[in-house]
Amino acid sequence: MPYVYAFDHQHPQPPMQMKDLLGGKGANLAEMTSVLGLPVPPGFTITTEACNAYMASGWPDGLDEEISQQVARLEEKMGRRLGDASDPLLVSVRSGAKFSMPGMMDTVLNLGLNDASVEGLAKAMDERFAYDSYRRFLAMYGRIVLGVEGEPFDEALDRAKEDSGATTDATVPAPRLRELCEEEKAIVEKATGAPFPQDPTEQLRGAVEAVFKSWDGARARAYRVRERIPHDLGTAVNVQAMVFGNRDDTSGTGVGFTRSPSTGENVPYGDFLINAQGEDVVAGIRNTEDLDHLKERFPEIHGELLGIFETLEGHYKDMCDTEFTIEQGKLWMLQTRVGKRNGVAALRMAVEMTSPDDLGISRKDAITRITGDLLDQVLHPQFAEPVTAVAKGLGASPGAAVGQVYFTADDAEEAAQRGEKVILVRNETSPEDVHGMIVAEGILTTRGGLVSHAAVVARGWGKPAIVGAESVKISGQQFSVGGTVVQEGDVISLNGATGEVVVGAVKVAAGVASEEFHTLLGWADDLRAGNLNVRANADNGPDATNARKFGAEGIGLCRTEHMFLGDDRLPIVRKMILAGTPDEEASALEALRGAQKDDFVEILEAMDGLPVCVRLLDPPLHEFLPSSEELVVKQATSGLSDEEQRLLDAAREWEEVNPMLGTRGVRLGVVKPGLYGMQVRALLEACAERVAAGGNPVVEVMIPLTVNREELAAARYWVELAIADAGHVGEVTIGTMVETPRAALRAADLAEVADFFSFGTNDLTQMTFGFSRDDVSSKTMPAYLDQGLLKRDPFDTIDQEGVGELVRMGADRGRSVKPDLKLGVCGEHGGDPESIQLFYDAGLDYVSCSPFRVPIARLAAAQAVIKSGKRG
Amino acid sequence: MPYVYAFDHQHPQPPMQMKDLLGGKGANLAEMTSVLGLPVPPGFTITTEACNAYMASGWPDGLDEEISQQVARLEEKMGRRLGDASDPLLVSVRSGAKFSMPGMMDTVLNLGLNDASVEGLAKAMDERFAYDSYRRFLAMYGRIVLGVEGEPFDEALDRAKEDSGATTDATVPAPRLRELCEEEKAIVEKATGAPFPQDPTEQLRGAVEAVFKSWDGARARAYRVRERIPHDLGTAVNVQAMVFGNRDDTSGTGVGFTRSPSTGENVPYGDFLINAQGEDVVAGIRNTEDLDHLKERFPEIHGELLGIFETLEGHYKDMCDTEFTIEQGKLWMLQTRVGKRNGVAALRMAVEMTSPDDLGISRKDAITRITGDLLDQVLHPQFAEPVTAVAKGLGASPGAAVGQVYFTADDAEEAAQRGEKVILVRNETSPEDVHGMIVAEGILTTRGGLVSHAAVVARGWGKPAIVGAESVKISGQQFSVGGTVVQEGDVISLNGATGEVVVGAVKVAAGVASEEFHTLLGWADDLRAGNLNVRANADNGPDATNARKFGAEGIGLCRTEHMFLGDDRLPIVRKMILAGTPDEEASALEALRGAQKDDFVEILEAMDGLPVCVRLLDPPLHEFLPSSEELVVKQATSGLSDEEQRLLDAAREWEEVNPMLGTRGVRLGVVKPGLYGMQVRALLEACAERVAAGGNPVVEVMIPLTVNREELAAARYWVELAIADAGHVGEVTIGTMVETPRAALRAADLAEVADFFSFGTNDLTQMTFGFSRDDVSSKTMPAYLDQGLLKRDPFDTIDQEGVGELVRMGADRGRSVKPDLKLGVCGEHGGDPESIQLFYDAGLDYVSCSPFRVPIARLAAAQAVIKSGKRG
């Protein structure tokens, strides 16, 4: 198989489906060239396989030859030659992985210029343009390919402007640009110890190798970890003949969306700069103009562009974003792809595109296009009080963010590691800032438009961002706006929808869902009906109410330990633990019963008519005792009271080396007889109270952490005893968590005495891997993700192969004994779309997740049904 | 199915094979009666099924009728009737579970006596005998069946002796015995609030029910947990016509063994008392006489008894123990069973019985009869220095024991819970003392013979015991012997082989194996050759040498962390952890390398030519740091030095909530690059040194705690890099522990990059159950075993169903990818016979255990081969 394909290569299948091999950018360039016949500057793509071969064992054999053949073809097609001293061919070199990755090397423009060809360019076009292009290339290649620091280049440009009294880059005269090129070459030679490479073939190989290497760079790795992109995909490299938006005032460059990526409205949207190269738009160095302005200046090109937009939408059946360049009145398409959008826009587009008057996509397609992250954004918090903004920029990514101001990515990262909530404030952002953007609550830039780096990246992540807030003036570790000065560490608030910047912390509240949100989720609910229910995890009345509002069809996990932690409860719990006699213990249990009952009443009321699954006490008892370390220090210094001494003794008695694997779950029920009975009595009293009030409580009692049938049978007996004692008549189903590997293995035994299973995939993951979540998160997990030893954090998305097998095994073995065994999941994976797919395929009846994730789970459940088909 | 069978019932199969139904005692009584035709007093057995029915739902329907039919049959056969006022039938009632259980109700004798029938007995025999029998029955029934405390009965007897100036029980005159009976009835009425039951039918039902209930008593439960007997077997009850060894001086009772249970010598052995009932022998209240004395007094009976012994050995093909009674010159057999024996005796018998001149059993049978516990006893420690004994008793159970003296079972138990080593000192022991005997290192009684309760129980457990040390006088919380007084808590030493009691702690050393030990293990080795190897876990030269002496065929687990803990090592390890720069870390690693190398040289030398499997560092690093609690207290009181402050910071940084599931195992290799490479370099240098010295080092490198292929591949790469760097030429195999559930599930992936697997069943058990061994041992495990929620402690014997499935799965999946994958186990289960059976059946190539368990593992491996057949 070749390592290199021209854009016009006739592939056996549509290139847009070949992103694995060609990368996203290369696949779409080939699609536009060979399928759609759009005006794309010629070029070729070096495949991801070449990159992987390079990673495995260095520069691949034969790659040089393939590249030089393709360059020769390109030279022939363009009638110009790389490095030619009369009318040289120049090329751009761009990375292009399967998934767009801001963490990687982006673009080198004007490659092929050297001391000879710049003269040829000057002759063919004009001197100022030629040397402006050369100085850009020198700095860009120096920085990106040769790894020279950027600051000296910026300083040299600033000096050149100063010397010539120019206010913009575009007005520096040619002779000064010529000098600037010499200065830049000196900067490179000083930094690298070698002169700037003059051979265009060497330049090209250097740029390609730099792209390959950038795949493995720390930033790219961090980005992939964040975005769950496998490390072994590799990147493609696109080499394309240059067209010049910066040639003159009949030229320009822009970025266009076939409809609005921020509202979803079906109106083309774009940013555009006259006499500029693409980097100027994306970097946000100059403020851009919109498509109306393009129409004014270049009405024909505007018309052609809108025609192309229509072609693209018709072909891709989706909103596309594009980069385009106008060179002396001729339009060139440099890139297209299905465009990123925020949640609100995504929902609006998905719903509207189902209309036969629009693209006429199916409802299933509409559902499939909405990811959980997009839905999540819609529910992002919003400002919940009137504010006075000190500045206003462009609302680039909606949502409200509150945090402390930091001015560099490194400072932001450090602060976040200290546990601070951070707002990253920069003039503009670049791929070097990605690690700071990841940790930030929100991003504020003083420059750039809606397609600047900051805007694109933040929108992709659903992170609030404001860009182009020009009134904000950064200077060192502070910024000023009007008369206000904000220091590093001060708190500000951002409204990413309106662009408002507020000093101080603004109160925020949950987002309000759009009409399309409800429409789409309604379609999703229709699709998954009878296949996969969605419940919520909630431990109190307000959470239960909220969950129901989000569409929860019951409670999958009501943790009773939270009821033990209130200020009024803890002393009683401690009394129970410290009890010296059965009587003392019984009286403490009695006191707890009353308190628990009231909690249950509220929850059952909020979920009236829907099932509420109550898990009996799970955590080790020392969680209800003070830390022995504190008490020991007090003992050694000021001494302990009798009460404190007794608490210390109890803490010592109950403390554990590995509490996760200690005396907790049903084991508590075994060593503290009476505890579980008390909880069940409280629940039944609450039921009785609800029935008396005309309600319809539906309860399930869940036993945590079982490992075998004997244990579950004993627990079931305690529950049944309490039911009989209470004279309760309604149905109470009794089941168990499946959260130890043994429970999954012995599911057939457990099913004999269980009405339902609920997979506790958090603990199951901890025990299957031997990963204590608290402990591995600081050292092991980051190292594993970074080194590619794990593709995913198994606590975010269920480990399909290991933990997933146990879930499938537990479900199959349980059902083999009891075909109508109800199966659910109540770990945090219950709200993760990929995990939901696995749960559906494993035959589960419901998932349960935190209330805010319920809409995402409803959607993901529908997507799972679409992907795997309805159950028989 | 009937609930009751007469001893002479014709069962469809030999009754000795029906212990599940009839219990051990009942099965053997029926065997002697119906198959061997031996003189057994008639009677019947109430089955274990009756007991289980009683446990499930109270006194079974129809049981009363069956019992009364059998009583009628018995009355007819004996020509006497229960409760008859002229010549009454009396019966004994004995419990009899499948396995002998000293924790249960034992025996009620003389049942059927009441105020009327005692007169009948007096008429039929004589008054003194009748009232002596009645007073015994009243006290025994009162204590055992009615639950009255024993002390008042003893005091009443003492008063009776005092009043009448009698020195022994046998000389209290009849009138005073008659009074004593009245006093005893009053004691019962006072304690129970009801008169002593006079109706023999009521008495019988009470006794049967008491046996049923005793099955579920705390002591019986504790015993079953200790002896791994399931709680759901139930006990049978044997009702048998009384014969009277205490009738006159032509009567007597005794206990006999067909050969010696303490040496194994093929010479009949027995204890015997004239004019006594069985309880007198077992309780050790009077000192007994031997079979020579029986021969002297009753030559014909002695001959008849030896004939019966021969019949029994010929029939059972094994050593039997018996209880017999002589009533007025007629011999009656009251019980037989295959007798308990100590390890030395068991080995001698097993080997000798293979001789055609002896019983001619097969070598396989000989091997099968030796349990691990018996073998263990042989290797019990012995006194290793000359001693001066303060007292000498009967050496009832061999082995040396050193510990602090306690005089009650409760005190012994408490002391053991405080962590003390305990010697229980009693005049005699009874089933009420079992909990104290369990925790004791050794047992010393002042009364009783080699078949007293203390002797039988201790021998069964292989626990050193001395009985009948008459010179020891206990008084309160001390004992005196000669002029020496020993207080509670003082240390003494026992030699259970010689009967020597020594004040103070004597040095002890490992036992010396007998010739038969080597013979039998040689047979075992022949049998298992090529099927299952036995290696040892050893971390240093002396242990490795020892292991080889015990027959280890390599080292299955060399833990390198122990090499980190020496006084000279710990500061270097801490330097590595505290290292601020890569250079500091590298220099600490370098220093460790030298130290580790020397350790490896010693081990490789001891195991020259045999494989040594070295596990790279496994435990979390905070194990090498001081406890933060101590440092925090010091900080709050006297303050910390800079060094201590740094240690505290490091302890804080590395401390974990659940260290077992934290940053340990191969995860350390990932977060501390260089650590594993250093360890491998040290190992390879040791190899080179051994080769230079003419040795033949065979090394395997083992990676702990892997969960997936990527991780193991990375670790393999570090090892291979170190091998290449070292220029090592010999073969080094590289494998992994399979100790997380995920590793077992994904064994096919792991096998791609592993030369071998070693199942770490300790951690695998912890994670499969979610049982932290350290934590569950104090509360959860005892409760679970006691309540029957677990049949076994899964850390002692592998959980066949759960953890066992993972082992089988890991083995099968690994071999599916790599058929010649070497498989072993290095958890503590590697030395447990039942677990070894599972490992053999799962296809493992070797087990590895602590050096002292190697002989047991060799034997168990042979037994596994016998049970499952040789591999194809």
mmCIF file of C-alpha atoms in Angstrom, chain A residues 277-429:
data_model
loop_
_atom_site.group_PDB
_atom_site.id
_atom_site.type_symbol
_atom_site.label_atom_id
_atom_site.label_comp_id
_atom_site.label_asym_id
_atom_site.label_seq_id
_atom_site.Cartn_x
_atom_site.Cartn_y
_atom_site.Cartn_z
ATOM 1 C CA GLN A 277 -3.486 34.314 5.581
ATOM 2 C CA GLY A 278 -5.557 31.735 7.442
ATOM 3 C CA GLU A 279 -3.482 31.860 10.596
ATOM 4 C CA ASP A 280 -4.480 35.499 11.044
ATOM 5 C CA VAL A 281 -8.126 34.510 11.327
ATOM 6 C CA VAL A 282 -7.666 31.578 13.630
ATOM 7 C CA ALA A 283 -5.128 33.279 15.893
ATOM 8 C CA GLY A 284 -7.518 36.145 16.334
ATOM 9 C CA ILE A 285 -4.727 38.667 15.885
ATOM 10 C CA ARG A 286 -6.901 40.962 13.782
ATOM 11 C CA ASN A 287 -10.596 41.284 14.361
ATOM 12 C CA THR A 288 -12.595 39.757 11.575
ATOM 13 C CA GLU A 289 -15.551 40.743 9.452
ATOM 14 C CA ASP A 290 -18.646 38.737 8.664
ATOM 15 C CA LEU A 291 -20.170 37.246 5.525
ATOM 16 C CA ASP A 292 -22.261 40.363 4.859
ATOM 17 C CA HIS A 293 -19.031 42.225 4.447
ATOM 18 C CA LEU A 294 -17.810 39.528 2.050
ATOM 19 C CA LYS A 295 -20.996 39.934 0.032
ATOM 20 C CA GLU A 296 -20.396 43.660 -0.150
ATOM 21 C CA ARG A 297 -16.785 43.320 -1.239
ATOM 22 C CA PHE A 298 -16.937 40.184 -3.390
ATOM 23 C CA PRO A 299 -20.583 39.571 -4.334
ATOM 24 C CA GLU A 300 -19.800 36.819 -6.853
ATOM 25 C CA ILE A 301 -17.499 34.978 -4.559
ATOM 26 C CA HIS A 302 -20.074 35.298 -1.813
ATOM 27 C CA GLY A 303 -22.619 33.648 -4.107
ATOM 28 C CA GLU A 304 -20.193 30.895 -5.085
ATOM 29 C CA LEU A 305 -19.375 30.248 -1.456
ATOM 30 C CA LEU A 306 -23.052 29.934 -0.483
ATOM 31 C CA GLY A 307 -23.514 27.508 -3.367
ATOM 32 C CA ILE A 308 -20.636 25.452 -2.089
ATOM 33 C CA PHE A 309 -22.144 25.520 1.401
ATOM 34 C CA GLU A 310 -25.347 24.096 -0.024
ATOM 35 C CA THR A 311 -23.420 21.407 -1.913
ATOM 36 C CA LEU A 312 -21.569 20.475 1.237
ATOM 37 C CA GLU A 313 -24.673 20.271 3.447
ATOM 38 C CA GLY A 314 -26.463 18.242 0.792
ATOM 39 C CA HIS A 315 -23.517 15.894 0.575
ATOM 40 C CA TYR A 316 -22.555 15.584 4.222
ATOM 41 C CA LYS A 317 -26.182 15.872 5.416
ATOM 42 C CA ASP A 318 -24.925 18.047 8.228
ATOM 43 C CA MET A 319 -23.559 21.435 9.118
ATOM 44 C CA CYS A 320 -20.029 21.843 7.745
ATOM 45 C CA ASP A 321 -17.300 24.240 8.603
ATOM 46 C CA THR A 322 -14.846 25.354 5.976
ATOM 47 C CA GLU A 323 -11.686 27.323 5.433
ATOM 48 C CA PHE A 324 -11.435 29.247 2.243
ATOM 49 C CA THR A 325 -9.033 31.646 0.583
ATOM 50 C CA ILE A 326 -9.581 34.187 -2.160
ATOM 51 C CA GLU A 327 -6.556 34.797 -4.311
ATOM 52 C CA GLN A 328 -6.922 37.714 -6.664
ATOM 53 C CA GLY A 329 -10.646 37.202 -6.992
ATOM 54 C CA LYS A 330 -10.576 33.388 -7.229
ATOM 55 C CA LEU A 331 -12.149 31.248 -4.457
ATOM 56 C CA TRP A 332 -10.289 28.218 -3.116
ATOM 57 C CA MET A 333 -11.583 25.752 -0.536
ATOM 58 C CA LEU A 334 -8.806 24.740 1.872
ATOM 59 C CA GLN A 335 -10.692 22.490 4.208
ATOM 60 C CA THR A 336 -14.112 21.277 5.226
ATOM 61 C CA ARG A 337 -15.496 19.014 7.880
ATOM 62 C CA VAL A 338 -18.673 18.367 9.784
ATOM 63 C CA GLY A 339 -18.512 21.346 12.087
ATOM 64 C CA LYS A 340 -18.317 21.432 15.834
ATOM 65 C CA ARG A 341 -21.232 23.087 17.529
ATOM 66 C CA ASN A 342 -22.398 23.759 21.015
ATOM 67 C CA GLY A 343 -25.211 21.882 22.661
ATOM 68 C CA VAL A 344 -27.974 24.382 21.967
ATOM 69 C CA ALA A 345 -27.003 24.586 18.326
ATOM 70 C CA ALA A 346 -26.620 20.843 18.001
ATOM 71 C CA LEU A 347 -30.130 20.253 19.318
ATOM 72 C CA ARG A 348 -31.672 22.889 17.098
ATOM 73 C CA MET A 349 -29.891 21.608 13.998
ATOM 74 C CA ALA A 350 -30.685 17.978 14.718
ATOM 75 C CA VAL A 351 -34.375 18.693 15.166
ATOM 76 C CA GLU A 352 -34.675 21.138 12.255
ATOM 77 C CA MET A 353 -32.736 18.922 9.837
ATOM 78 C CA THR A 354 -35.398 16.228 10.200
ATOM 79 C CA SER A 355 -37.787 18.548 8.352
ATOM 80 C CA PRO A 356 -38.348 17.521 4.709
ATOM 81 C CA ASP A 357 -37.849 21.211 3.874
ATOM 82 C CA ASP A 358 -34.443 21.061 5.457
ATOM 83 C CA LEU A 359 -32.052 18.098 5.002
ATOM 84 C CA GLY A 360 -34.713 15.526 5.795
ATOM 85 C CA ILE A 361 -32.568 13.365 8.052
ATOM 86 C CA SER A 362 -34.291 10.674 10.106
ATOM 87 C CA ARG A 363 -35.167 11.028 13.783
ATOM 88 C CA LYS A 364 -32.752 8.196 14.537
ATOM 89 C CA ASP A 365 -29.984 10.143 12.829
ATOM 90 C CA ALA A 366 -30.978 13.247 14.768
ATOM 91 C CA ILE A 367 -30.757 11.314 18.030
ATOM 92 C CA THR A 368 -27.490 9.662 17.082
ATOM 93 C CA ARG A 369 -25.837 13.022 16.400
ATOM 94 C CA ILE A 370 -26.329 14.386 19.912
ATOM 95 C CA THR A 371 -23.556 13.309 22.220
ATOM 96 C CA GLY A 372 -23.876 13.299 25.971
ATOM 97 C CA ASP A 373 -21.408 16.156 26.201
ATOM 98 C CA LEU A 374 -23.558 18.324 23.947
ATOM 99 C CA LEU A 375 -26.619 17.627 26.041
ATOM 100 C CA ASP A 376 -24.619 18.316 29.140
ATOM 101 C CA GLN A 377 -23.753 21.777 27.878
ATOM 102 C CA VAL A 378 -27.390 22.706 27.509
ATOM 103 C CA LEU A 379 -27.850 21.969 31.154
ATOM 104 C CA HIS A 380 -24.791 24.011 32.017
ATOM 105 C CA PRO A 381 -25.237 26.473 34.810
ATOM 106 C CA GLN A 382 -26.287 30.022 33.997
ATOM 107 C CA PHE A 383 -26.078 33.301 35.878
ATOM 108 C CA ALA A 384 -28.929 33.280 38.374
ATOM 109 C CA GLU A 385 -28.886 36.968 39.391
ATOM 110 C CA PRO A 386 -28.704 40.324 37.644
ATOM 111 C CA VAL A 387 -25.098 41.386 37.048
ATOM 112 C CA THR A 388 -23.106 44.472 36.147
ATOM 113 C CA ALA A 389 -20.533 43.535 33.575
ATOM 114 C CA VAL A 390 -17.159 45.281 33.604
ATOM 115 C CA ALA A 391 -16.501 44.112 30.068
ATOM 116 C CA LYS A 392 -18.245 42.421 27.205
ATOM 117 C CA GLY A 393 -16.648 40.137 24.649
ATOM 118 C CA LEU A 394 -18.026 37.596 22.215
ATOM 119 C CA GLY A 395 -19.988 34.787 23.852
ATOM 120 C CA ALA A 396 -17.999 31.961 22.296
ATOM 121 C CA SER A 397 -19.180 29.013 24.367
ATOM 122 C CA PRO A 398 -22.233 29.223 26.583
ATOM 123 C CA GLY A 399 -22.514 28.535 30.291
ATOM 124 C CA ALA A 400 -21.545 30.384 33.438
ATOM 125 C CA ALA A 401 -18.130 30.046 35.036
ATOM 126 C CA VAL A 402 -16.817 31.406 38.321
ATOM 127 C CA GLY A 403 -13.185 31.151 39.340
ATOM 128 C CA GLN A 404 -9.872 32.736 40.228
ATOM 129 C CA VAL A 405 -7.958 34.502 37.495
ATOM 130 C CA TYR A 406 -4.661 33.101 36.172
ATOM 131 C CA PHE A 407 -2.725 34.395 33.200
ATOM 132 C CA THR A 408 -0.689 31.412 32.040
ATOM 133 C CA ALA A 409 -1.606 27.827 31.399
ATOM 134 C CA ASP A 410 1.067 26.646 33.841
ATOM 135 C CA ASP A 411 -0.199 28.891 36.641
ATOM 136 C CA ALA A 412 -3.753 27.768 35.938
ATOM 137 C CA GLU A 413 -2.737 24.137 36.089
ATOM 138 C CA GLU A 414 -0.891 24.585 39.385
ATOM 139 C CA ALA A 415 -3.816 26.427 40.930
ATOM 140 C CA ALA A 416 -6.216 23.724 39.799
ATOM 141 C CA GLN A 417 -3.971 21.113 41.362
ATOM 142 C CA ARG A 418 -4.243 23.056 44.612
ATOM 143 C CA GLY A 419 -7.971 22.629 44.248
ATOM 144 C CA GLU A 420 -8.820 26.135 43.094
ATOM 145 C CA LYS A 421 -11.451 26.861 40.484
ATOM 146 C CA VAL A 422 -9.662 28.699 37.732
ATOM 147 C CA ILE A 423 -10.484 31.182 34.954
ATOM 148 C CA LEU A 424 -7.734 31.337 32.347
ATOM 149 C CA VAL A 425 -7.276 34.853 30.953
ATOM 150 C CA ARG A 426 -5.055 35.284 27.851
ATOM 151 C CA ASN A 427 -4.731 37.672 24.970
ATOM 152 C CA GLU A 428 -5.166 34.668 22.710
ATOM 153 C CA THR A 429 -4.685 30.953 23.178
#
